[in-house]
């Protein structure tokens, strides 16, 4: 490069500025690349330094030699006598630099510089994307289904691509090219090919974020989501609490004519959602959690977090739910072990109980997910 490349270097600086790359980092990288290019094309054995003018773009290549008494390798060494012919001030172990800039190195230098800039810009862009999405872990994003490979769904986010692995997909949910999809960021990894964004459609956090987006009272902090329990694609329970006595937390989440919750159900492809009122009183909270079943009484042992629940005979199957689903979700939502009996069973006429603990609920969920 020569003085005519001043505009070229200014373009490099401007590009680096736009991509957030410090000019000095860019120039240092170009100098390092030019050293490699020189050694590859002219002399791999020489120890060289490249000086690149930050304004004009002019460069010079210097061979660096160590000054010693007896020369064994004249490619990297020079005798003291020879050095003092150049400058009498040289001493043993000093480094002398001799310009060795090849006449036809300009084309290689320009090509190398372009490659370095492209590479650094790509790295910078990947870094910016990584920072942007790593700061959004545990957040929700919307993308478009791009393709399916080996059961993985790849979602186009515009600047990046997210991966929805089979374990994070809702059972039986169909993903088609072009579908708009909301998903939950569970992890952002750095890789040699750029950031890898892993998302989920099954995470309880997705349900929580969907309600935050849909319900202004939650977004504003008036209504609080206390707990979430999910069996993805089947049924979920969410416990909510209002800091304002005049605002009904359940009604806020349901919305006018059920519109708010229905939009979330639609997003989750028909997943049923029970919205229950959280209560500081464990007995009332557990009774609410078993909704839509009606509860006669709850005997709560706070020390062991075990509760004995009595329901009307005709409500027993509803309280337990299909394959124990309602009781299982209630146990997971509250964190309590729940022992459910009908009034007849509680009276001692039939010695049958349905007992569900949060740990068992988790185990059942993992078995079903498999």
PDB file of N, CA and C in Angstrom, residues 224-272:
ATOM      1  N   UNK A 224     -48.702 -10.166  41.018  1.00  0.00           N
ATOM      2  CA  UNK A 224     -47.454 -10.929  41.048  1.00  0.00           C
ATOM      3  C   UNK A 224     -47.723 -12.417  40.805  1.00  0.00           C
ATOM      4  N   UNK A 225     -46.883 -13.020  39.965  1.00  0.00           N
ATOM      5  CA  UNK A 225     -46.953 -14.471  39.753  1.00  0.00           C
ATOM      6  C   UNK A 225     -46.116 -15.128  40.838  1.00  0.00           C
ATOM      7  N   UNK A 226     -46.761 -15.904  41.687  1.00  0.00           N
ATOM      8  CA  UNK A 226     -46.069 -16.534  42.810  1.00  0.00           C
ATOM      9  C   UNK A 226     -45.471 -17.890  42.451  1.00  0.00           C
ATOM     10  N   UNK A 227     -46.168 -18.637  41.596  1.00  0.00           N
ATOM     11  CA  UNK A 227     -45.689 -19.975  41.254  1.00  0.00           C
ATOM     12  C   UNK A 227     -46.297 -20.441  39.933  1.00  0.00           C
ATOM     13  N   UNK A 228     -45.556 -21.314  39.246  1.00  0.00           N
ATOM     14  CA  UNK A 228     -46.024 -21.877  37.976  1.00  0.00           C
ATOM     15  C   UNK A 228     -45.738 -23.377  37.973  1.00  0.00           C
ATOM     16  N   UNK A 229     -46.693 -24.160  37.512  1.00  0.00           N
ATOM     17  CA  UNK A 229     -46.500 -25.604  37.334  1.00  0.00           C
ATOM     18  C   UNK A 229     -47.028 -25.976  35.954  1.00  0.00           C
ATOM     19  N   UNK A 230     -46.213 -26.721  35.193  1.00  0.00           N
ATOM     20  CA  UNK A 230     -46.611 -27.054  33.820  1.00  0.00           C
ATOM     21  C   UNK A 230     -46.459 -28.536  33.503  1.00  0.00           C
ATOM     22  N   UNK A 231     -47.385 -29.028  32.726  1.00  0.00           N
ATOM     23  CA  UNK A 231     -47.210 -30.264  31.978  1.00  0.00           C
ATOM     24  C   UNK A 231     -47.393 -29.823  30.528  1.00  0.00           C
ATOM     25  N   UNK A 232     -46.270 -29.466  29.871  1.00  0.00           N
ATOM     26  CA  UNK A 232     -46.314 -28.791  28.565  1.00  0.00           C
ATOM     27  C   UNK A 232     -47.225 -29.470  27.546  1.00  0.00           C
ATOM     28  N   UNK A 233     -48.060 -28.640  26.922  1.00  0.00           N
ATOM     29  CA  UNK A 233     -48.971 -29.125  25.901  1.00  0.00           C
ATOM     30  C   UNK A 233     -50.251 -29.727  26.445  1.00  0.00           C
ATOM     31  N   UNK A 234     -50.286 -29.945  27.758  1.00  0.00           N
ATOM     32  CA  UNK A 234     -51.457 -30.574  28.383  1.00  0.00           C
ATOM     33  C   UNK A 234     -52.189 -29.577  29.287  1.00  0.00           C
ATOM     34  N   UNK A 235     -51.530 -29.244  30.398  1.00  0.00           N
ATOM     35  CA  UNK A 235     -52.198 -28.390  31.381  1.00  0.00           C
ATOM     36  C   UNK A 235     -51.175 -27.685  32.259  1.00  0.00           C
ATOM     37  N   UNK A 236     -51.540 -26.502  32.710  1.00  0.00           N
ATOM     38  CA  UNK A 236     -50.681 -25.724  33.600  1.00  0.00           C
ATOM     39  C   UNK A 236     -51.512 -25.097  34.709  1.00  0.00           C
ATOM     40  N   UNK A 237     -50.827 -24.760  35.792  1.00  0.00           N
ATOM     41  CA  UNK A 237     -51.446 -23.980  36.869  1.00  0.00           C
ATOM     42  C   UNK A 237     -50.520 -22.815  37.182  1.00  0.00           C
ATOM     43  N   UNK A 238     -51.146 -21.663  37.445  1.00  0.00           N
ATOM     44  CA  UNK A 238     -50.373 -20.474  37.792  1.00  0.00           C
ATOM     45  C   UNK A 238     -51.031 -19.810  38.994  1.00  0.00           C
ATOM     46  N   UNK A 239     -50.230 -19.503  40.016  1.00  0.00           N
ATOM     47  CA  UNK A 239     -50.744 -18.865  41.233  1.00  0.00           C
ATOM     48  C   UNK A 239     -50.390 -17.387  41.215  1.00  0.00           C
ATOM     49  N   UNK A 240     -51.402 -16.539  41.411  1.00  0.00           N
ATOM     50  CA  UNK A 240     -51.185 -15.090  41.332  1.00  0.00           C
ATOM     51  C   UNK A 240     -51.693 -14.384  42.587  1.00  0.00           C
ATOM     52  N   UNK A 241     -51.099 -13.216  42.828  1.00  0.00           N
ATOM     53  CA  UNK A 241     -51.428 -12.431  44.029  1.00  0.00           C
ATOM     54  C   UNK A 241     -51.461 -10.955  43.664  1.00  0.00           C
ATOM     55  N   UNK A 242     -52.417 -10.217  44.226  1.00  0.00           N
ATOM     56  CA  UNK A 242     -52.515  -8.787  43.958  1.00  0.00           C
ATOM     57  C   UNK A 242     -52.064  -7.970  45.172  1.00  0.00           C
ATOM     58  N   UNK A 243     -51.217  -6.976  44.910  1.00  0.00           N
ATOM     59  CA  UNK A 243     -50.765  -6.079  45.975  1.00  0.00           C
ATOM     60  C   UNK A 243     -51.799  -4.989  46.257  1.00  0.00           C
ATOM     61  N   UNK A 244     -52.763  -4.879  45.367  1.00  0.00           N
ATOM     62  CA  UNK A 244     -53.860  -3.915  45.506  1.00  0.00           C
ATOM     63  C   UNK A 244     -55.148  -4.683  45.756  1.00  0.00           C
ATOM     64  N   UNK A 245     -55.759  -4.471  46.915  1.00  0.00           N
ATOM     65  CA  UNK A 245     -56.968  -5.222  47.290  1.00  0.00           C
ATOM     66  C   UNK A 245     -58.130  -4.985  46.326  1.00  0.00           C
ATOM     67  N   UNK A 246     -58.100  -3.860  45.630  1.00  0.00           N
ATOM     68  CA  UNK A 246     -59.192  -3.541  44.710  1.00  0.00           C
ATOM     69  C   UNK A 246     -59.051  -4.225  43.349  1.00  0.00           C
ATOM     70  N   UNK A 247     -57.915  -4.877  43.142  1.00  0.00           N
ATOM     71  CA  UNK A 247     -57.695  -5.547  41.850  1.00  0.00           C
ATOM     72  C   UNK A 247     -57.700  -7.056  42.040  1.00  0.00           C
ATOM     73  N   UNK A 248     -58.554  -7.713  41.284  1.00  0.00           N
ATOM     74  CA  UNK A 248     -58.657  -9.171  41.342  1.00  0.00           C
ATOM     75  C   UNK A 248     -57.545  -9.771  40.476  1.00  0.00           C
ATOM     76  N   UNK A 249     -56.600 -10.500  41.091  1.00  0.00           N
ATOM     77  CA  UNK A 249     -55.476 -11.034  40.315  1.00  0.00           C
ATOM     78  C   UNK A 249     -55.900 -12.066  39.272  1.00  0.00           C
ATOM     79  N   UNK A 250     -56.863 -12.907  39.643  1.00  0.00           N
ATOM     80  CA  UNK A 250     -57.330 -13.938  38.713  1.00  0.00           C
ATOM     81  C   UNK A 250     -58.062 -13.291  37.539  1.00  0.00           C
ATOM     82  N   UNK A 251     -58.935 -12.337  37.852  1.00  0.00           N
ATOM     83  CA  UNK A 251     -59.683 -11.636  36.807  1.00  0.00           C
ATOM     84  C   UNK A 251     -58.779 -10.875  35.863  1.00  0.00           C
ATOM     85  N   UNK A 252     -57.710 -10.291  36.417  1.00  0.00           N
ATOM     86  CA  UNK A 252     -56.756  -9.553  35.581  1.00  0.00           C
ATOM     87  C   UNK A 252     -56.088 -10.477  34.568  1.00  0.00           C
ATOM     88  N   UNK A 253     -55.772 -11.680  35.012  1.00  0.00           N
ATOM     89  CA  UNK A 253     -55.086 -12.633  34.129  1.00  0.00           C
ATOM     90  C   UNK A 253     -56.046 -13.251  33.109  1.00  0.00           C
ATOM     91  N   UNK A 254     -57.287 -13.434  33.519  1.00  0.00           N
ATOM     92  CA  UNK A 254     -58.279 -14.013  32.602  1.00  0.00           C
ATOM     93  C   UNK A 254     -58.632 -12.996  31.516  1.00  0.00           C
ATOM     94  N   UNK A 255     -58.838 -11.736  31.942  1.00  0.00           N
ATOM     95  CA  UNK A 255     -59.178 -10.683  30.999  1.00  0.00           C
ATOM     96  C   UNK A 255     -60.656 -10.677  30.629  1.00  0.00           C
ATOM     97  N   UNK A 256     -61.060  -9.599  29.937  1.00  0.00           N
ATOM     98  CA  UNK A 256     -62.458  -9.446  29.517  1.00  0.00           C
ATOM     99  C   UNK A 256     -62.854 -10.580  28.579  1.00  0.00           C
ATOM    100  N   UNK A 257     -63.886 -11.316  28.987  1.00  0.00           N
ATOM    101  CA  UNK A 257     -64.368 -12.473  28.215  1.00  0.00           C
ATOM    102  C   UNK A 257     -63.270 -13.513  27.967  1.00  0.00           C
ATOM    103  N   UNK A 258     -62.315 -13.545  28.896  1.00  0.00           N
ATOM    104  CA  UNK A 258     -61.252 -14.551  28.807  1.00  0.00           C
ATOM    105  C   UNK A 258     -60.231 -14.300  27.713  1.00  0.00           C
ATOM    106  N   UNK A 259     -60.176 -13.063  27.191  1.00  0.00           N
ATOM    107  CA  UNK A 259     -59.332 -12.786  26.024  1.00  0.00           C
ATOM    108  C   UNK A 259     -57.837 -12.882  26.328  1.00  0.00           C
ATOM    109  N   UNK A 260     -57.430 -12.434  27.530  1.00  0.00           N
ATOM    110  CA  UNK A 260     -55.998 -12.451  27.840  1.00  0.00           C
ATOM    111  C   UNK A 260     -55.459 -13.876  27.942  1.00  0.00           C
ATOM    112  N   UNK A 261     -56.130 -14.690  28.730  1.00  0.00           N
ATOM    113  CA  UNK A 261     -55.657 -16.065  28.891  1.00  0.00           C
ATOM    114  C   UNK A 261     -55.811 -16.852  27.600  1.00  0.00           C
ATOM    115  N   UNK A 262     -56.843 -16.540  26.826  1.00  0.00           N
ATOM    116  CA  UNK A 262     -57.075 -17.281  25.586  1.00  0.00           C
ATOM    117  C   UNK A 262     -55.942 -17.063  24.584  1.00  0.00           C
ATOM    118  N   UNK A 263     -55.393 -15.847  24.542  1.00  0.00           N
ATOM    119  CA  UNK A 263     -54.288 -15.591  23.612  1.00  0.00           C
ATOM    120  C   UNK A 263     -53.061 -16.420  24.003  1.00  0.00           C
ATOM    121  N   UNK A 264     -52.886 -16.646  25.315  1.00  0.00           N
ATOM    122  CA  UNK A 264     -51.760 -17.465  25.787  1.00  0.00           C
ATOM    123  C   UNK A 264     -52.022 -18.939  25.471  1.00  0.00           C
ATOM    124  N   UNK A 265     -53.257 -19.371  25.672  1.00  0.00           N
ATOM    125  CA  UNK A 265     -53.642 -20.744  25.329  1.00  0.00           C
ATOM    126  C   UNK A 265     -53.402 -20.989  23.839  1.00  0.00           C
ATOM    127  N   UNK A 266     -53.764 -20.017  23.015  1.00  0.00           N
ATOM    128  CA  UNK A 266     -53.561 -20.136  21.568  1.00  0.00           C
ATOM    129  C   UNK A 266     -52.078 -20.234  21.221  1.00  0.00           C
ATOM    130  N   UNK A 267     -51.253 -19.419  21.902  1.00  0.00           N
ATOM    131  CA  UNK A 267     -49.809 -19.452  21.652  1.00  0.00           C
ATOM    132  C   UNK A 267     -49.226 -20.818  22.016  1.00  0.00           C
ATOM    133  N   UNK A 268     -49.786 -21.445  23.059  1.00  0.00           N
ATOM    134  CA  UNK A 268     -49.294 -22.752  23.513  1.00  0.00           C
ATOM    135  C   UNK A 268     -50.083 -23.899  22.891  1.00  0.00           C
ATOM    136  N   UNK A 269     -50.777 -23.591  21.798  1.00  0.00           N
ATOM    137  CA  UNK A 269     -51.493 -24.595  20.999  1.00  0.00           C
ATOM    138  C   UNK A 269     -52.498 -25.410  21.810  1.00  0.00           C
ATOM    139  N   UNK A 270     -53.283 -24.688  22.630  1.00  0.00           N
ATOM    140  CA  UNK A 270     -54.393 -25.337  23.330  1.00  0.00           C
ATOM    141  C   UNK A 270     -54.082 -25.853  24.721  1.00  0.00           C
ATOM    142  N   UNK A 271     -52.909 -25.551  25.259  1.00  0.00           N
ATOM    143  CA  UNK A 271     -52.577 -25.985  26.626  1.00  0.00           C
ATOM    144  C   UNK A 271     -53.551 -25.345  27.616  1.00  0.00           C
ATOM    145  N   UNK A 272     -54.242 -26.163  28.421  1.00  0.00           N
ATOM    146  CA  UNK A 272     -55.222 -25.646  29.391  1.00  0.00           C
ATOM    147  C   UNK A 272     -54.479 -24.960  30.536  1.00  0.00           C
TER     148      UNK A 272
END
